Coordinates of C-alpha atoms in Angstrom, one line a residue:
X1 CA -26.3 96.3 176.1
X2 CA -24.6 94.5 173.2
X3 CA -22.0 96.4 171.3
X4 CA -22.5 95.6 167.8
X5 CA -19.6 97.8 166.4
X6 CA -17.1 96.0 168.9
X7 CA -17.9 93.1 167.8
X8 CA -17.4 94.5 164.3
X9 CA -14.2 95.6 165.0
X10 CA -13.1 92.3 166.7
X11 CA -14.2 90.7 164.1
X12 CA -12.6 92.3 161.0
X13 CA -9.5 92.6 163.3
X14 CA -9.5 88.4 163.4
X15 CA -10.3 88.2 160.0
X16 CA -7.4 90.9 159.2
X17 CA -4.9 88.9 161.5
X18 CA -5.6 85.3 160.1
X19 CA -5.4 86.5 156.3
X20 CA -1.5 87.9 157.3
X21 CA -1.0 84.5 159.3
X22 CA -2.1 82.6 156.3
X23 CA -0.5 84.6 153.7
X24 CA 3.2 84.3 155.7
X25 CA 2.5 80.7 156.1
X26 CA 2.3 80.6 152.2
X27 CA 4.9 82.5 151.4
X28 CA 7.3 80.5 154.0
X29 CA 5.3 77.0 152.1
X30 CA 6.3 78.4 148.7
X31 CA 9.8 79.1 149.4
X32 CA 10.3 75.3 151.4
X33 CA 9.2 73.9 148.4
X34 CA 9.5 76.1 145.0
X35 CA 12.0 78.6 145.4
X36 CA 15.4 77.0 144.0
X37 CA 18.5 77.2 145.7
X38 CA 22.2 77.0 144.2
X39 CA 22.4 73.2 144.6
X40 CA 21.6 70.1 141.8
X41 CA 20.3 67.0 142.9
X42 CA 21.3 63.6 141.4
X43 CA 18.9 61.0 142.3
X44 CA 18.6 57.5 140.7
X45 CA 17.3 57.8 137.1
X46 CA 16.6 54.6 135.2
X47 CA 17.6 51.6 133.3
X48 CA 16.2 51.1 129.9
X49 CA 16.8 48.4 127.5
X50 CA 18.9 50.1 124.3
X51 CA 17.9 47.4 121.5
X52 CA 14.4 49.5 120.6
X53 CA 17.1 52.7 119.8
X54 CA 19.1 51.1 118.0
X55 CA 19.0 49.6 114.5
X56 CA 21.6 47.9 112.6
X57 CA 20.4 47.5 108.6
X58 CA 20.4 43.9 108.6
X59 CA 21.9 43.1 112.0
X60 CA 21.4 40.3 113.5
X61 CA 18.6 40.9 116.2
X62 CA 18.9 38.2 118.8
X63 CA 18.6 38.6 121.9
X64 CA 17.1 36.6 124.9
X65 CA 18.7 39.0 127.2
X66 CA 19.1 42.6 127.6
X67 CA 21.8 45.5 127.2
X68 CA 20.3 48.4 129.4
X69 CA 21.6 51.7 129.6
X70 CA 21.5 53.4 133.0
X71 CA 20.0 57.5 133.5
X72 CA 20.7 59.9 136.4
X73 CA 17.9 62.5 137.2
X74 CA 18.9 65.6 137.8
X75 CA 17.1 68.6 138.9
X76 CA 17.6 72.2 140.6
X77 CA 16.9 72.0 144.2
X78 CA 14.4 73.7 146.9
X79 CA 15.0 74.0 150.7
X80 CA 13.0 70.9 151.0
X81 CA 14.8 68.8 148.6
X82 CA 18.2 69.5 149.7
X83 CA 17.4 68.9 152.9
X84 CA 15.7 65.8 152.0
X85 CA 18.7 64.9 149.8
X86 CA 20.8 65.1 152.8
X87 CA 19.5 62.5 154.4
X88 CA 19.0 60.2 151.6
X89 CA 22.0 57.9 150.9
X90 CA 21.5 57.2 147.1
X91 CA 21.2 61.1 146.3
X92 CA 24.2 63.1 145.6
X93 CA 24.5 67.5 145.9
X94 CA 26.4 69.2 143.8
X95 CA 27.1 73.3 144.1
X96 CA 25.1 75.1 141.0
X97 CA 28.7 76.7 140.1
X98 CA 30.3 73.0 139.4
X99 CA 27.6 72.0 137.4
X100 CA 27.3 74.6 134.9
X101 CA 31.1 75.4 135.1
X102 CA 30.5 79.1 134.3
X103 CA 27.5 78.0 131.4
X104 CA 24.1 79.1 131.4
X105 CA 21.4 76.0 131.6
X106 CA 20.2 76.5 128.4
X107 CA 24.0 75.9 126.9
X108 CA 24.3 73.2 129.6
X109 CA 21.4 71.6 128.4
X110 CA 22.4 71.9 124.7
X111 CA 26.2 70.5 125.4
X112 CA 24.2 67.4 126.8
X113 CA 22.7 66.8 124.1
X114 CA 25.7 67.7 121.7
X115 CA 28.0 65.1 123.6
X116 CA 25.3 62.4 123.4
X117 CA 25.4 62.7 119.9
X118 CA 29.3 62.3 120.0
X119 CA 29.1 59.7 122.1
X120 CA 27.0 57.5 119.7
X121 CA 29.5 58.6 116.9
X122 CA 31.7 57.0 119.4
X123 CA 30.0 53.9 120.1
X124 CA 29.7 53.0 116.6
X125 CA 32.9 53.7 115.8
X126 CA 34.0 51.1 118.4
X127 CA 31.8 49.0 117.6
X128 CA 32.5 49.1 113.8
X129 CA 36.3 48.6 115.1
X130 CA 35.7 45.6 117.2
X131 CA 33.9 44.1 114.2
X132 CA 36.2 44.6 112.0
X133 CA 33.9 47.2 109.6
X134 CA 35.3 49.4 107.8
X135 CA 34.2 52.8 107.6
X136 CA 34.1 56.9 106.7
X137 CA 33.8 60.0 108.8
X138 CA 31.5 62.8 107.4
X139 CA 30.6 66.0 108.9
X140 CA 26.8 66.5 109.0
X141 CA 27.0 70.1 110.0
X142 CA 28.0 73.0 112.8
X143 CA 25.9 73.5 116.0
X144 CA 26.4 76.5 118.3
X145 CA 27.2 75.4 122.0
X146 CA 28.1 78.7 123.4
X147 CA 27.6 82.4 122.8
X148 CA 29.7 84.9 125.1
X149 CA 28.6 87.9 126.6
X150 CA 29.1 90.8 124.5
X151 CA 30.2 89.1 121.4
X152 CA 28.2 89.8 118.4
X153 CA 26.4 86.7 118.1
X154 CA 25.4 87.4 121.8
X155 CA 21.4 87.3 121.3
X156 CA 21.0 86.6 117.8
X157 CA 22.1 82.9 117.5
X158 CA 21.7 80.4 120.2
X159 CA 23.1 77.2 121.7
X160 CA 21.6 74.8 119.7
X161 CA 21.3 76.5 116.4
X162 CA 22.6 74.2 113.5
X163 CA 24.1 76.9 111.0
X164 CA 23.2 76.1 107.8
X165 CA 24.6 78.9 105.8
X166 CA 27.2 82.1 106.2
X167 CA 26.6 84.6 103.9
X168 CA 26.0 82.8 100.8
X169 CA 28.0 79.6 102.1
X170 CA 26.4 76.4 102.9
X171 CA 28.2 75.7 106.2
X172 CA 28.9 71.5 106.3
X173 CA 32.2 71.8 109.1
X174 CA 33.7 74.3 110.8
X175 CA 36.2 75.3 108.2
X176 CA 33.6 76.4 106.3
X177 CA 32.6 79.4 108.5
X178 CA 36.2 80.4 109.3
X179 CA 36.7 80.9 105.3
X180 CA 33.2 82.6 104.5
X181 CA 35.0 85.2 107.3
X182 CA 38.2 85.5 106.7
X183 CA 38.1 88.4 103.8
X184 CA 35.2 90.0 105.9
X185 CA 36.0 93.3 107.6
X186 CA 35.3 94.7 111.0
X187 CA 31.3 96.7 111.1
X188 CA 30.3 94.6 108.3
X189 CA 26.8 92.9 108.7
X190 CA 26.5 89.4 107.0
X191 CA 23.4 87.2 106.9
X192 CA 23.6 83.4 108.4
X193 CA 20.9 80.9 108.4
X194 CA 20.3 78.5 111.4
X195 CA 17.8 75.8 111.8
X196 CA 16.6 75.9 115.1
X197 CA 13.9 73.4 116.4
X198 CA 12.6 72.7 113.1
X199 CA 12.3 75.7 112.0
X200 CA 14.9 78.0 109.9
X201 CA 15.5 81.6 110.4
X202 CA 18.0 84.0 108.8
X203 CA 19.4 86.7 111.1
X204 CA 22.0 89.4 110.4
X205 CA 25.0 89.7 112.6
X206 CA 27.5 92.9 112.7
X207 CA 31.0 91.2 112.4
X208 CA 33.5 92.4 115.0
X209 CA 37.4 92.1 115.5
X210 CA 37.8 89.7 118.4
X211 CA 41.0 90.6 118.9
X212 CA 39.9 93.7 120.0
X213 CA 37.4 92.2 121.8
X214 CA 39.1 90.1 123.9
X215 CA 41.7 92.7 125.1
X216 CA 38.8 94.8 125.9
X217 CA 36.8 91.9 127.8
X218 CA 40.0 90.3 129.5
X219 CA 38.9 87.0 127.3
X220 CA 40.9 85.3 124.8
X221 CA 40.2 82.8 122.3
X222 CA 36.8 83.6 121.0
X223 CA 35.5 81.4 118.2
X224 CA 34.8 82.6 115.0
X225 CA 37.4 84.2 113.3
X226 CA 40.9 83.2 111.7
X227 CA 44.2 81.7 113.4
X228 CA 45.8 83.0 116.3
X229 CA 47.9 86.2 115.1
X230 CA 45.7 87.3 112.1
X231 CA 42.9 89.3 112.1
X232 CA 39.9 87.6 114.0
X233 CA 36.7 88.9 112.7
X234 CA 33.9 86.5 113.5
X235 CA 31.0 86.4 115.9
X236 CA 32.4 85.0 119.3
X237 CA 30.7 81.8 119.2
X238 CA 31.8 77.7 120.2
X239 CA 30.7 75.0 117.9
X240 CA 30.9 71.9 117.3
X241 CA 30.6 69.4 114.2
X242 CA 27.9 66.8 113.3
X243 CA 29.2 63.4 112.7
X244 CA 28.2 60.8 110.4
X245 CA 29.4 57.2 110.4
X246 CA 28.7 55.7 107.4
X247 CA 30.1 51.9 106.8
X248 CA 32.1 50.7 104.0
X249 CA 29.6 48.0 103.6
X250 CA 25.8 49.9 103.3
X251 CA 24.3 46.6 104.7
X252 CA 25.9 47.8 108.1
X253 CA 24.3 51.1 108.3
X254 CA 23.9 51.8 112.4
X255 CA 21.4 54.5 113.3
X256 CA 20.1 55.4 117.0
X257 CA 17.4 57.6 118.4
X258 CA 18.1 58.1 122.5
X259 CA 14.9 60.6 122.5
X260 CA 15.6 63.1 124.7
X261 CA 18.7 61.3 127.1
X262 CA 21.4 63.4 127.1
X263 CA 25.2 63.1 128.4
X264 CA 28.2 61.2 127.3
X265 CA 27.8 58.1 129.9
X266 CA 25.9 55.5 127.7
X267 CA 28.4 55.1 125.0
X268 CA 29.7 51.8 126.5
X269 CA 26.4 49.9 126.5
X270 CA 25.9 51.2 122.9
X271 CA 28.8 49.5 121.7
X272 CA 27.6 46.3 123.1
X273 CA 24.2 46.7 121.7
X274 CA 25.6 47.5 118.2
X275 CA 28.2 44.8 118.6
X276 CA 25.7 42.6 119.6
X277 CA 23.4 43.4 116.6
X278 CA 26.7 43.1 114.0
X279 CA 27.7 40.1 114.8
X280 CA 25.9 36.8 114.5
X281 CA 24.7 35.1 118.0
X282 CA 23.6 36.2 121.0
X283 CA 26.0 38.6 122.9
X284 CA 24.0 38.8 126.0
X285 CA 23.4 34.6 127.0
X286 CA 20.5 36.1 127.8
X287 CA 21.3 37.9 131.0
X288 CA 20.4 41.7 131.8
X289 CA 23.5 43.5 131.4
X290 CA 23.1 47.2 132.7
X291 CA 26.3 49.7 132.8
X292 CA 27.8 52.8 132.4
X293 CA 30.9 54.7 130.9
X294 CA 32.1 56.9 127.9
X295 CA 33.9 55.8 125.0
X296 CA 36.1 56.4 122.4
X297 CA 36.6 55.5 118.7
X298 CA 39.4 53.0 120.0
X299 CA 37.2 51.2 122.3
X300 CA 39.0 52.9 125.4
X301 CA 36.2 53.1 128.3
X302 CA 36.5 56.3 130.4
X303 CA 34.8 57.5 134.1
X304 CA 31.6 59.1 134.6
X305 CA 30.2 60.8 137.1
X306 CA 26.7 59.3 139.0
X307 CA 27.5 55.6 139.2
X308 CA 26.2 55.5 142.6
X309 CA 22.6 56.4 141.3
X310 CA 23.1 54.0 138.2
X311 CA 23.7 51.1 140.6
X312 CA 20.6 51.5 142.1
X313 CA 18.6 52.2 138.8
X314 CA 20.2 49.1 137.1
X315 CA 19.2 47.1 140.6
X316 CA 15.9 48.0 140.2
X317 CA 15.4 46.5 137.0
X318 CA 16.9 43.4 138.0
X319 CA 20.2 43.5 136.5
X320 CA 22.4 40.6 136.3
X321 CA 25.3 42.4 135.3
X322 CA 26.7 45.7 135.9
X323 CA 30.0 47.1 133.8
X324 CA 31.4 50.1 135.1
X325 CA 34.7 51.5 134.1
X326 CA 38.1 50.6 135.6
X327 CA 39.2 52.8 138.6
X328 CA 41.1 55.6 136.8
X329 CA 43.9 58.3 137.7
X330 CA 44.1 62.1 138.0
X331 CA 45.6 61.9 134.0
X332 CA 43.6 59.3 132.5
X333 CA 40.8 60.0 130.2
X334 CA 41.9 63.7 130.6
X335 CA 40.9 63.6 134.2
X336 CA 41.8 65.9 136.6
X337 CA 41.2 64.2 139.4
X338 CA 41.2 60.6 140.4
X339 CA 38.1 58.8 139.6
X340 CA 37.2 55.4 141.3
X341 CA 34.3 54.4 139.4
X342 CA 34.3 50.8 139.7
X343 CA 35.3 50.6 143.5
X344 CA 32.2 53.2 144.0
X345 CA 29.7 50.8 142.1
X346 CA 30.7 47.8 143.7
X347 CA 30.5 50.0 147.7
X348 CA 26.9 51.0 146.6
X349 CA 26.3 47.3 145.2
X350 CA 27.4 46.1 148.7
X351 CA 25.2 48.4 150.2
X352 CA 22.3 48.2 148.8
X353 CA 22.7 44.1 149.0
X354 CA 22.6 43.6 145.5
X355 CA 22.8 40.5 144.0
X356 CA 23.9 42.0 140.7
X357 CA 27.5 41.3 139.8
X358 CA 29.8 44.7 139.3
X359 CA 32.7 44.3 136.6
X360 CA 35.2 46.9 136.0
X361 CA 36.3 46.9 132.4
X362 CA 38.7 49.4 130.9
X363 CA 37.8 48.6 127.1
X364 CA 35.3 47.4 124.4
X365 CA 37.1 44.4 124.1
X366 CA 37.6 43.5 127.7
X367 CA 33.4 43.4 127.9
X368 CA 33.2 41.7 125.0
X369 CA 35.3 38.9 126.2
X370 CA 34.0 38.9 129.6
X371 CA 30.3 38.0 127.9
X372 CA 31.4 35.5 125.2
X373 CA 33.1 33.9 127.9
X374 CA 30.1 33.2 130.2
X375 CA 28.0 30.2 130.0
X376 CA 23.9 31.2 128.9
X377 CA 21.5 32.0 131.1
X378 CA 19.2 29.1 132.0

């Protein structure tokens, strides 16, 4: 005699034990691939041609070759990627904690796109420099890059917030907020205006004594308030000023739109490009230059961090040329460590067997001279 209800039970009893197997094997599937782990991943980003960013009012626009900035991707990693990353010789794995450097992402993010903005101020003022251009410095505005933890703006404004007005002052630079403050008193609420996204919102913030605050909280230094040894009242916030470069001569008018690449590194090749675009000829002899490296008003070219990455991005566009900054020391640049950017690119050059030539330069004008001293490409 068949029984039916064994069967039954045998049955559901399968069915009950390959539901649990399949519903651990998920679980262990979506925590390989999706569940992040304290690590970043740098892996090669790209190389893309700056002349459609950048516009020079009636610059001279020939070019038969190419200046090309060069990108690192970045991303939070999974158990599968870091171990992937491991054994991948172009990635690099950086602890969570040295990346954000005690930031959260969101005012990591923001201070990426902050310093390419000062980077381009940067590059133009370089390139104006090198060109012998005369020009102005006008602030364009305050942005928030950091809130802190029990402050008052703590919140109520966030990284990335331009603020537009104080009370009933229209903020254009930093001083501007530290005088609408300075008469306030602890307790008092006071209105401010920020434009954030496109949109602008008022919000009220209570004004505290940071003084106070940062005896209480172990912190010192909190932005917002008056000078060391006065009375601080002011929202416990960092900022930072919007630049404008405006030329002596409007016919020189530089403006560029990166879209959405942030970080400092590209300010090099956008001294070239706007160089290139200021001046009459052909900068580039028509080879692709790719390259990396901060720089300064002066011209002064500064490490960066990823050049490994950007040697292979810039080889895989074909590069001809590669300019990465000099070596530099624990010192330098306000480094605090020693830095050897070119000798890295031209390791991972080697490496890779690239046939694209790797020139350390320490300066604006040392790149400059380097190209108007090659013959054009044929």
């Amino acid at each position: 005699m068949i029984d039916y209800r064994q069967r039954e039970r045998n049955k559901l009893k399968w069915t009950r034990g390959f539901l649990s197997s399949f519903l651990i094997t998920l679980t262990i599937v979506y925590a390989f691939y999706f569940i992040p782990v304290p690590y970043y991943i740098y892996k090669p980003g790209t190389a893309e041609e700056i002349k459609p960013m950048v516009k020079v009012a009636n610059g001279d626009e020939e070019e038969k070759g190419a200046f090309m900035l060069t990108t690192v991707t970045m991303g939070r990693s999974s158990i599968f990627s870091y171990l992937t990353a491991r054994f991948n010789p172009n990635t690099e794995i950086r602890k969570k904690e040295e990346v954000l450097r005690g930031s959260s992402e969101e005012e990591y993010s923001t201070r990426q796109e902050y310093v390419m903005l000062d980077s381009q101020s940067s590059a133009i003022q370089a390139a104006y420099k090198q060109a012998g251009i005369s020009y102005t410095i006008d602030s364009q505005g305050v942005l928030v890059m950091q809130t802190i933890e029990g402050y008052p703006a703590d919140g109520i404004l966030h990284p990335g917030d331009k603020i537009v007005q104080v009370g009933s002052k229209p903020i254009v630079k930093h001083e501007d907020i530290l005088n609408e403050l300075k008469p306030r008193k602890a307790g008092e609420s006071i209105e401010v205006t920020v434009k954030r996204g496109k949109t602008e919102k008022k919000v009220a913030v209570t004004l505290k004594d940071l003084n106070a605050l940062d005896k209480e909280t172990g912190r010192t230094g909190a932005s917002g308030g008056a000078a060391s040894g006065e009375p601080r009242i002011g929202f416990g916030i960092s900022t930072a000023e919007l630049l404008e470069i405006a030329p002596e001569q409007g016919n020189k008018k530089v403006t560029i739109d990166a879209g959405e690449i942030g970080g400092p590194s590209a300010g090099l090749l956008f001294s070239l490009e706007i160089y290139n675009q200021l001046t009459p000829g052909d900068l580039s002899g028509g080879y692709r230059i790719a390259g990396t490296g901060t720089i300064d008003a002066k011209g002064t070219v500064c490490s960066i961090g990823g050049i490994r990455q950007k040697i292979v991005a810039a080889d895989r566009e074909k590069a001809d040329i590669f300019f990465a900054p000099v070596d530099r020391k624990k010192g330098e640049c306000n480094l605090g460590a020693d830095v050897p950017n070119a000798s890295d690119a031209a390791d991972q050059a080697s490496k890779i067997a690239s046939k694209m030539k790797v020139v350390p330069v320490a300066t604006l004008d040392e790149a400059v001279r380097y190209l108007a001293g090659l013959k054009p490409k044929t």
